[in-house]
Coordinates of C-alpha atoms in Angstrom, one line a residue:
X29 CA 0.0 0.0 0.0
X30 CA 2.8 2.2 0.2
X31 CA 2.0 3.5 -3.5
X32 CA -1.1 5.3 -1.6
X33 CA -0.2 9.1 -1.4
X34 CA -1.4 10.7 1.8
X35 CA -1.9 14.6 1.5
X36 CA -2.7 16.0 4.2
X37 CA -3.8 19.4 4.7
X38 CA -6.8 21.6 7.0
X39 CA -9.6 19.6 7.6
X40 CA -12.8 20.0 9.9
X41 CA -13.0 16.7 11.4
X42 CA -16.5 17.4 12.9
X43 CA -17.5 17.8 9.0
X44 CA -15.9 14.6 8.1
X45 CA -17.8 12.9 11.2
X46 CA -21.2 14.1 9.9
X47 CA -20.3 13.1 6.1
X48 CA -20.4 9.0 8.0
X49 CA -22.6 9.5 10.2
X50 CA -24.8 10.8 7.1
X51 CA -24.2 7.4 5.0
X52 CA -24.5 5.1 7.7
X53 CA -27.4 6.3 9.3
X54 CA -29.8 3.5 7.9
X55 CA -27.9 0.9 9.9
X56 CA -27.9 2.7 12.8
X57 CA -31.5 3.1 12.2
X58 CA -32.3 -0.6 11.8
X59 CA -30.5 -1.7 15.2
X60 CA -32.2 1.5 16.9
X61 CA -29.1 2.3 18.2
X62 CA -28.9 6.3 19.9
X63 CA -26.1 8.1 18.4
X64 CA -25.1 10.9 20.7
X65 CA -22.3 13.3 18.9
X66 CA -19.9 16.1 21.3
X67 CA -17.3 18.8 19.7
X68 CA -14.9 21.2 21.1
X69 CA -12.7 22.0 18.4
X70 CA -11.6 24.8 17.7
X71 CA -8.8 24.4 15.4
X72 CA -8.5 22.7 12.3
X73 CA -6.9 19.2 12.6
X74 CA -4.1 18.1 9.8
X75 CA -5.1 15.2 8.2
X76 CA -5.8 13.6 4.8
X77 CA -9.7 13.7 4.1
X78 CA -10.5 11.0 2.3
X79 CA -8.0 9.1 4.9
X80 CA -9.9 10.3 7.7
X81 CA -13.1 9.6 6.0
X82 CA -12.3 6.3 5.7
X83 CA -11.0 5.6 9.3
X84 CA -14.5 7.3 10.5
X85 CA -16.6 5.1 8.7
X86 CA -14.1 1.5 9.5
X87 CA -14.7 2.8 13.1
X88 CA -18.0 3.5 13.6
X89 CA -19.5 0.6 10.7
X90 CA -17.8 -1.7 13.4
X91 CA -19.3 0.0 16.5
X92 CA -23.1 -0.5 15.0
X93 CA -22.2 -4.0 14.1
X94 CA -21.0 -5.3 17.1
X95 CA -23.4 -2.8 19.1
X96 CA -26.6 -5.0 20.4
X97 CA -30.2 -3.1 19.3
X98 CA -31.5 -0.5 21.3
X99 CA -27.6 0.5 22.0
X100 CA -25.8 3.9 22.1
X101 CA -22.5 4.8 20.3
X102 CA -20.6 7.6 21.0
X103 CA -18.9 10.4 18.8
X104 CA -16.8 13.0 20.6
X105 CA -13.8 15.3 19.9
X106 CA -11.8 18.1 21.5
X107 CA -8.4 19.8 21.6
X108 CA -5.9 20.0 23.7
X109 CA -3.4 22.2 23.0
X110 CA -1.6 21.3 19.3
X111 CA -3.3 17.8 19.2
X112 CA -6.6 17.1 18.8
X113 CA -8.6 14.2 20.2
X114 CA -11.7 11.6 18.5
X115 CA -13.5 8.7 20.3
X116 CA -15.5 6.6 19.2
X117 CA -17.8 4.6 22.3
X118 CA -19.9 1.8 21.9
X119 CA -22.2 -0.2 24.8
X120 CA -21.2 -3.3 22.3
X121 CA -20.0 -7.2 23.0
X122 CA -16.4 -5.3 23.6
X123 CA -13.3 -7.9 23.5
X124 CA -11.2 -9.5 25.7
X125 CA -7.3 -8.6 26.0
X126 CA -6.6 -11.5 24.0
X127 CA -8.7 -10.3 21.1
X128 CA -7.5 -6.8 21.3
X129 CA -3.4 -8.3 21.6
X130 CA -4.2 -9.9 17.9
X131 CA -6.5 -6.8 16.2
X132 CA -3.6 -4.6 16.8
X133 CA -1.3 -7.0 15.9
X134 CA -3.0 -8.2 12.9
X135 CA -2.1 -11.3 13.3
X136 CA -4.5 -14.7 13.0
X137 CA -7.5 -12.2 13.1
X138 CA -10.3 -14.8 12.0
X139 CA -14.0 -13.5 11.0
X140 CA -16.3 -12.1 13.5
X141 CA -20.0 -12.0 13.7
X142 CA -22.2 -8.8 14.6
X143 CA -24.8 -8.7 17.4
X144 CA -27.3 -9.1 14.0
X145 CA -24.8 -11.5 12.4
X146 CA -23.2 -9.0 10.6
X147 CA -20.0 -10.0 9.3
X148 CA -16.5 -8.2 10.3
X149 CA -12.8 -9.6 9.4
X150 CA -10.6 -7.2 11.6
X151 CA -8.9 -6.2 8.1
X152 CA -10.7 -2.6 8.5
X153 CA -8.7 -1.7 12.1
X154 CA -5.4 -2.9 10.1
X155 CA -6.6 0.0 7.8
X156 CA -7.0 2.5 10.5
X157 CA -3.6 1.9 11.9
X158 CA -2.0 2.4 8.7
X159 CA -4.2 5.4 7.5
X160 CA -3.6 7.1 10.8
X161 CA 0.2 6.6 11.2
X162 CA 0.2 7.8 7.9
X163 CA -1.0 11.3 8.7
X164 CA 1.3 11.4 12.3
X165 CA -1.8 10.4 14.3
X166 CA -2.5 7.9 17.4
X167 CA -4.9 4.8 17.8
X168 CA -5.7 3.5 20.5
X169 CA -8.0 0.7 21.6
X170 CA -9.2 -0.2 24.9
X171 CA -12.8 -2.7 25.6
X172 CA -14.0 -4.9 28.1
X173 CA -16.5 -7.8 27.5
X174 CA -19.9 -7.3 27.6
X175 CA -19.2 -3.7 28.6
X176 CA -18.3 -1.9 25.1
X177 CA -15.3 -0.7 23.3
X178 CA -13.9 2.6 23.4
X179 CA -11.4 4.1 20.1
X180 CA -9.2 7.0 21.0
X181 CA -7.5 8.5 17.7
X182 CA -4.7 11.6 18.1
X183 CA -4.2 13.8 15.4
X184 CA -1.9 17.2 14.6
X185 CA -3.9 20.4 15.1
X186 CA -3.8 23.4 12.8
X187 CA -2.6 27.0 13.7
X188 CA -5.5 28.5 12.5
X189 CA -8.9 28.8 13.9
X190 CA -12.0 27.8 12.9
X191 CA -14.9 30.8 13.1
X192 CA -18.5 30.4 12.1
X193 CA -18.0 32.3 9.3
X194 CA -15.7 29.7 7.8
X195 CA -17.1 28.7 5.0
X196 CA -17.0 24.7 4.7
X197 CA -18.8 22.4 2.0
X198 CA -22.5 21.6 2.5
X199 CA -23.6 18.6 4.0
X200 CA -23.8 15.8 1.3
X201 CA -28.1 15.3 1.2
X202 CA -27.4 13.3 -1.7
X203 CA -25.8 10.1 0.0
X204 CA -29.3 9.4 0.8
X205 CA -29.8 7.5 -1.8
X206 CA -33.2 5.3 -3.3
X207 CA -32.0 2.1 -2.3
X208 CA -33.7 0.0 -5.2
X209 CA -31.8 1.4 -7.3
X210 CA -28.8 -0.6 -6.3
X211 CA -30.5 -3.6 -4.8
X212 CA -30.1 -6.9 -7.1
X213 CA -27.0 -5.5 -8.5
X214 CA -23.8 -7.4 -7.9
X215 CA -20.1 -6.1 -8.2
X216 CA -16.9 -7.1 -8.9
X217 CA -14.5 -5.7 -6.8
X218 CA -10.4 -6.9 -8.3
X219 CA -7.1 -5.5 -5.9
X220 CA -4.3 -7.3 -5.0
X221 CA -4.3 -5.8 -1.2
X222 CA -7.2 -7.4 0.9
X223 CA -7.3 -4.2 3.1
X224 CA -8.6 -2.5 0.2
X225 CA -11.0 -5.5 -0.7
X226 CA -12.1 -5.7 2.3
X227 CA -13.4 -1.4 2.7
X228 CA -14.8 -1.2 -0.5
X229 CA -16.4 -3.9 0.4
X230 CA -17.9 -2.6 3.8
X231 CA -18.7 0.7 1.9
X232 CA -21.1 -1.5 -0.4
X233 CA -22.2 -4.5 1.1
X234 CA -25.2 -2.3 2.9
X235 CA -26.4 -1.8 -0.8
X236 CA -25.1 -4.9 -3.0
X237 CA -23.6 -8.2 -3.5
X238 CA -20.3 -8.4 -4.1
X239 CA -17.5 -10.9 -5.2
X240 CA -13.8 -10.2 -4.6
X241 CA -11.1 -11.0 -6.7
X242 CA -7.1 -10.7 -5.7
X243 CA -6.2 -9.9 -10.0
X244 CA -7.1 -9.6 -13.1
X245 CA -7.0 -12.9 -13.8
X246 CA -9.2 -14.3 -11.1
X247 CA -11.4 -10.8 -11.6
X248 CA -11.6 -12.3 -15.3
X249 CA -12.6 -15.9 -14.0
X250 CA -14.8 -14.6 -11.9
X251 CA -17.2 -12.3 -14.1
X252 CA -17.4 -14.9 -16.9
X253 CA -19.1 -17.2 -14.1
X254 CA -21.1 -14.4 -12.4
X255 CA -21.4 -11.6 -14.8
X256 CA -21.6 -8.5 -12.4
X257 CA -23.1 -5.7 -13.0
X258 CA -20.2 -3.6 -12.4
X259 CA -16.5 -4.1 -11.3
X260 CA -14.0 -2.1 -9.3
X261 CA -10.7 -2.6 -9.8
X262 CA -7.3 -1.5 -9.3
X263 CA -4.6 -0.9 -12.2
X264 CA -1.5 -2.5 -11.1
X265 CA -1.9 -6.0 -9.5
X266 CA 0.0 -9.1 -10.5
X267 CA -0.3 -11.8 -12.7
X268 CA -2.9 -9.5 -15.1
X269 CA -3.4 -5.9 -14.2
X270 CA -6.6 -3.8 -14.4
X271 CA -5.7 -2.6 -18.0
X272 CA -5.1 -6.1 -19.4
X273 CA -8.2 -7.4 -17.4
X274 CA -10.4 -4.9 -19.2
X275 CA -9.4 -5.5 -22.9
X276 CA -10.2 -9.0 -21.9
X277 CA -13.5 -8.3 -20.5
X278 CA -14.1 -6.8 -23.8
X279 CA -13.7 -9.4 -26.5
X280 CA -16.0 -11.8 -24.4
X281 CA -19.5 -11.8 -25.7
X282 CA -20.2 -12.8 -22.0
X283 CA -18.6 -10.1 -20.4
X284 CA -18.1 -6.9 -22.6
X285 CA -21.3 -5.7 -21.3
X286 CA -19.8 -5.0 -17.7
X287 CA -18.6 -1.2 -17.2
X288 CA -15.3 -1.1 -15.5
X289 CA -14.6 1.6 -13.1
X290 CA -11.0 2.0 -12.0
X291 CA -9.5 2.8 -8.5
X292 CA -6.1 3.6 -8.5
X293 CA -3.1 5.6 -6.7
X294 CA -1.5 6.3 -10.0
X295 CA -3.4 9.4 -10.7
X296 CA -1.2 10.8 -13.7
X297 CA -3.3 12.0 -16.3
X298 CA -1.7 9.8 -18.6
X299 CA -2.7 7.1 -16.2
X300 CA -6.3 7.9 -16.2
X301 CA -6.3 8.3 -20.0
X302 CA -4.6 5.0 -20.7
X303 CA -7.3 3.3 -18.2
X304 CA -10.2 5.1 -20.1
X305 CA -9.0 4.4 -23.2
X306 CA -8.8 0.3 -22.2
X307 CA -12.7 0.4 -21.7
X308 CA -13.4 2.2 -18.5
X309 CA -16.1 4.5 -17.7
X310 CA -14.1 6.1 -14.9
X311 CA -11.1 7.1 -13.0
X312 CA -11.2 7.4 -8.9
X313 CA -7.6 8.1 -7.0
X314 CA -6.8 6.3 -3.9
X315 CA -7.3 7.1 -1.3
X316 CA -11.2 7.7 -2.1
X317 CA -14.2 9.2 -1.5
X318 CA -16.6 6.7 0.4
X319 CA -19.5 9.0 -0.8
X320 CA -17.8 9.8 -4.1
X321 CA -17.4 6.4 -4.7
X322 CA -20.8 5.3 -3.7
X323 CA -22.7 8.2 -5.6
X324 CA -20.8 7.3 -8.8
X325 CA -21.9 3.4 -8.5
X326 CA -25.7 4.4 -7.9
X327 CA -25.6 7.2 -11.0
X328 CA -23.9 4.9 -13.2
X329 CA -26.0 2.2 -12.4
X330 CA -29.2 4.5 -12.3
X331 CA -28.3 5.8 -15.9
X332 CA -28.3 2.2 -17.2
X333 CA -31.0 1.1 -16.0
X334 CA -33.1 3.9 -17.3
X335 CA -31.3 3.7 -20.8
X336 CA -32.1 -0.2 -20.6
X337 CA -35.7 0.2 -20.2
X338 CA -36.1 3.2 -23.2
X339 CA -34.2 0.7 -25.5
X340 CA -36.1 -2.0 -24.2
X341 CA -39.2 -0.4 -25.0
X342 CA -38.5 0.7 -28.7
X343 CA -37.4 -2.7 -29.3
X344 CA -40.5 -4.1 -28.4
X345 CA -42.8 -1.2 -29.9
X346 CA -41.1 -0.8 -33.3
X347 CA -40.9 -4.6 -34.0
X348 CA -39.5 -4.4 -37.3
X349 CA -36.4 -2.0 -37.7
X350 CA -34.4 -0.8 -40.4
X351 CA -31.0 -2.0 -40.7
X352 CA -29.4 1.2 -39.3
X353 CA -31.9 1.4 -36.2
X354 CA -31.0 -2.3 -35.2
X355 CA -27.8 -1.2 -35.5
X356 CA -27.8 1.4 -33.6
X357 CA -29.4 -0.2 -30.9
X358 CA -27.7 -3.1 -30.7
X359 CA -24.6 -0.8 -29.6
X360 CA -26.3 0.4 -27.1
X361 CA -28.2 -2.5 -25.3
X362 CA -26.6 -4.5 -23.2
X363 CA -25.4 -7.9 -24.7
X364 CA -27.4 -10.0 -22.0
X365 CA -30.3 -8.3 -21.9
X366 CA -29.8 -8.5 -26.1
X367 CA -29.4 -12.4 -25.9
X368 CA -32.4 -12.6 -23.7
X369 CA -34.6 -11.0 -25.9
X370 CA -33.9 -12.9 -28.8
X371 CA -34.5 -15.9 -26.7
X372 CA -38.2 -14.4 -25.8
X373 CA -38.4 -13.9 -29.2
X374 CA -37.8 -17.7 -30.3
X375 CA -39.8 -18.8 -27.7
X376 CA -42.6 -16.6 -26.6
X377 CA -45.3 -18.8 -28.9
X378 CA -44.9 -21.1 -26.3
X379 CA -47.7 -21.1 -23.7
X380 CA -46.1 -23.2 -20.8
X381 CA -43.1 -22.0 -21.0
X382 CA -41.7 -21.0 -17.4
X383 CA -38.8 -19.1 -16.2
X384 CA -36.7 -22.2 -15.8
X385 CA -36.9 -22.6 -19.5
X386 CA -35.8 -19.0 -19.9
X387 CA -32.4 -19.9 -17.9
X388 CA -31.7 -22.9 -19.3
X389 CA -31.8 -21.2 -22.7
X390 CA -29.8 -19.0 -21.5
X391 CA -27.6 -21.0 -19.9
X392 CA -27.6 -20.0 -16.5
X393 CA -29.2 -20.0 -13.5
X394 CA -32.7 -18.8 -12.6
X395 CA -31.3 -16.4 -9.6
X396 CA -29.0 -15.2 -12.0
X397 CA -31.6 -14.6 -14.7
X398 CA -34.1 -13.2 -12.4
X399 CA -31.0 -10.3 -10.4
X400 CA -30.0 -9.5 -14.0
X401 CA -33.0 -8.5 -15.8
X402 CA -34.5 -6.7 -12.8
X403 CA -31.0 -5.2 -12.3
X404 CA -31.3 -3.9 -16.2
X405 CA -34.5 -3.0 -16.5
X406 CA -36.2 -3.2 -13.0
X407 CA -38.7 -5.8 -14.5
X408 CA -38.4 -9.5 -14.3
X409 CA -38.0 -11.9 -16.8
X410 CA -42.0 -13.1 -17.1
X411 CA -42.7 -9.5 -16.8
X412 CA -40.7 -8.6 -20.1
X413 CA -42.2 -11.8 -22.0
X414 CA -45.4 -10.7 -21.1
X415 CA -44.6 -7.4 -22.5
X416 CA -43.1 -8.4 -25.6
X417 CA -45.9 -11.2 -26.3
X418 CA -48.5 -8.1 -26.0
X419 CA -46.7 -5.6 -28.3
X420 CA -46.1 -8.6 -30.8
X421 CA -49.9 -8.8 -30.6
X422 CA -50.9 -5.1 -31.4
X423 CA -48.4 -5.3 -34.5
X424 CA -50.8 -8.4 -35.7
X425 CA -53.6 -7.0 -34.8
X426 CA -53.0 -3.5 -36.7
X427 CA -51.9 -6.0 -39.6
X428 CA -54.9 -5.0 -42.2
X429 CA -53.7 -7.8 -44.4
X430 CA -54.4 -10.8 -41.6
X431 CA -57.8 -12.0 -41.2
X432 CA -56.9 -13.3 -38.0
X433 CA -59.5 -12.4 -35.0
X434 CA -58.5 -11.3 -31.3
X435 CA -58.3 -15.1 -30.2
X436 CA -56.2 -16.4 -32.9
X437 CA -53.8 -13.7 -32.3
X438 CA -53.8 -14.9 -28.1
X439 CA -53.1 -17.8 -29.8
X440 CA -50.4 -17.5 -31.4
X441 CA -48.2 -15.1 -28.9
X442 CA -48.6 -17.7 -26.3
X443 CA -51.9 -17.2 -24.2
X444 CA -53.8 -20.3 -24.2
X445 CA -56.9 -18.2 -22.6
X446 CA -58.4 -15.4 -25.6
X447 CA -60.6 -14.2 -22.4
X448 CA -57.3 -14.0 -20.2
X449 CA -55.6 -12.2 -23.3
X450 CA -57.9 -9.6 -23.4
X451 CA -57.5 -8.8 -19.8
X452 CA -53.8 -8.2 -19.8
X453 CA -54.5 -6.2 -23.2
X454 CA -56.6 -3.4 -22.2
X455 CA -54.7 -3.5 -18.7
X456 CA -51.3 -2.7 -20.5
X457 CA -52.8 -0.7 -23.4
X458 CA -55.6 0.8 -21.9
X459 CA -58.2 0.1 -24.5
X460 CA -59.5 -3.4 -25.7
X461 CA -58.2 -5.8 -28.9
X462 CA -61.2 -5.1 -30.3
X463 CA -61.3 -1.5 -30.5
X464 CA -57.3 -1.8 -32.6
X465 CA -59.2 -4.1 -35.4
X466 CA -62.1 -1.9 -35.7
X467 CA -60.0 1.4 -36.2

């Protein structure tokens, strides 16, 4: 990790403090824990941000985790003199001396259960230490069973003062994000250091699934077999870096779907340039944002889905397209959500079919159908067959050449019930089957 640059500079750690307390307030919320914040500052402290931010939200995601519900946690600062104080205090399980000897030590730290059975590894703390040595700081941990734990962090203080008519950057309302947005989605997150595997994955695992991968090459294995819906991944790991891993990703039907969005300490802009130019749709330094980070993943993933269902929905409307048009719009859509309508297509004359039949076309499995359409398109897969079997039907009806009636059309787009057809019609179209061959 030493490639991560720490710049510190003037920060207001209260304002960092709110920024987490701000994104994790929904777990906090869940375990009804009280969160009770105190500050005396009234200096500055010296610190890298995006360092701090990160040791903040290690810190207190661990204090709600391993705090029982109905709980309290803690947040106070002060100064005194040219050092400036934080701790963090839960009413949590706390640790024994022998589990506080080996997370400071990092050594044989094994995986440890919330009071909800929320997962923690003991990496994060690792990442503390470091981040905080880093920027000249203290950290200090002291807990007794069944009692709580208590986190008392050091940091240099600024010469100058802060004054209420500082100006300092608004509170980030936007981290408040609509969570179904990001629900069913599944990403990829590829670095060689677990530390950083292990905090992205914390920052995300409130939202999404995610799979870890410790290179490119294993980042490649796994996406062919899971095909995420986005991956995170660092540039210079061994074995295959992020840059190699993405041209890859891009000649596999399977894969060249997935956007790649890389998180990197080489922040050169020839660095960024060569990872856009690979395939990426973005460029985040190290050490991050949490917020940045997750705002990006939700607007990226928002902006897809929404695109998704627009293309979706002239696909299924126009029917027949020009050339150019399909085209067109087979650059945009996304290559499994392509495949799976041409599947619907072959096979949505078939009455019985079920969405076990849809995977197996597909070749794979019905979970994996299911979070992937929704993810795309925020339907599900029986949702968009229904869809395309009723659109198909309006193009037939409006066919002035057919002589075919309403129930020869339900027919033959896979409703076995005319009656049952005509319901779902004028529920999706608003008028009846009827009414389109009388026009």
């Amino acid at each position: 990790r030493d490639e991560i640059i720490c710049h510190p500079r003037e920060i207001d750690l209260k304002y960092v403090v709110n920024n987490v307390v701000l994104l994790l307030k929904g777990m906090m919320e869940d375990k009804k824990i009280t969160l009770s914040q105190s500050h005396d500052l009234s200096h500055y402290a010296i610190a890298d941000s995006r360092m701090m931010g990160t040791v903040v939200r290690n810190l207190l995601s661990n204090a709600i985790k391993f705090t029982p519900k109905n709980g309290t946690i803690q947040i106070r600062s002060w100064q005194e003199g040219n050092q400036i104080s934080l701790e963090i205090v839960d009413s949590g399980v706390g640790m024994d001396a022998e589990q506080i000897a080996r997370l400071q030590s990092g050594e044989n730290v094994t995986s440890t259960a919330g009071t909800e059975n929320e997962k923690g590894t003991g990496l994060g703390f690792r990442i503390c230490q470091d981040y905080i040595q880093r920027n000249n700081g203290t950290i200090l941990l002291s807990s007794e069973k069944g009692k709580g734990t208590t986190v008392h962090i050091t940091l240099p203080a600024s010469t100058q003062e802060m004054t209420e008519g500082t100006p300092q950057p608004a509170n980030t309302a936007q981290i408040n994000i609509d969570r179904s947005i990001l629900e069913g989605n599944t990403i990829l997150i590829v670095d060689d250091d677990p530390l950083i595997c292990n905090n992205i994955k914390n920052i995300l695992s409130e939202y999404v699934q995610t799979l870890v991968a410790k290179d490119g090459r294993e980042g490649l294995q796994l996406a062919e077999t899971h095909q995420p819906d986005l991956i995170l991944s660092d540039v210079d790991m061994p074995t295959m870096n992020g840059i190699e891993m993405s041209k890859a990703l891009a000649l596999s039907g399977r894969t060249k779907g997935v956007p790649i969005l890389f998180i990197s300490a080489n922040n050169e802009e020839s660095d960024r340039l060569t990872g856009l130019l690979s395939g990426a749709i973005d460029y985040i330094a190290k050490p991050f944002s949490q917020s940045e980070l997750l705002l990006k993943i939700y607007n990226l993933l928002n902006i897809r889905k929404e695109q998704q269902k627009r293309l979706l929905t002239e696909l299924m409307i126009k029917g027949e397209h020009t050339p150019e048009q399909e085209s067109e719009q087979e650059e945009k859509i996304n290559p499994f959500l392509k495949t799976f309508l041409e599947v619907v297509e072959e096979k949505h004359v078939e009455s019985q079919i079920t969405i076990e039949d849809l995977a197996q076309a597909m070749a794979v499995s019905q979970p994996t159908l299911n979070r992937k359409i929704r993810s795309l398109t925020g339907k599900t897969p029986l949702e968009v067959l229904n869809e395309y079997r009723l659109n198909h039907a309006l193009r037939l009806l409006q066919d002035s050449s057919s002589d075919d009636n309403v129930a020869d059309v339900a027919y033959s787009v896979g409703f076995n019930d005319p009656s049952y057809f005509t319901k779902k019609f004028r529920d999706f179209f608003g008028y009846l089957p009827s009414q389109v061959q009388n026009k």
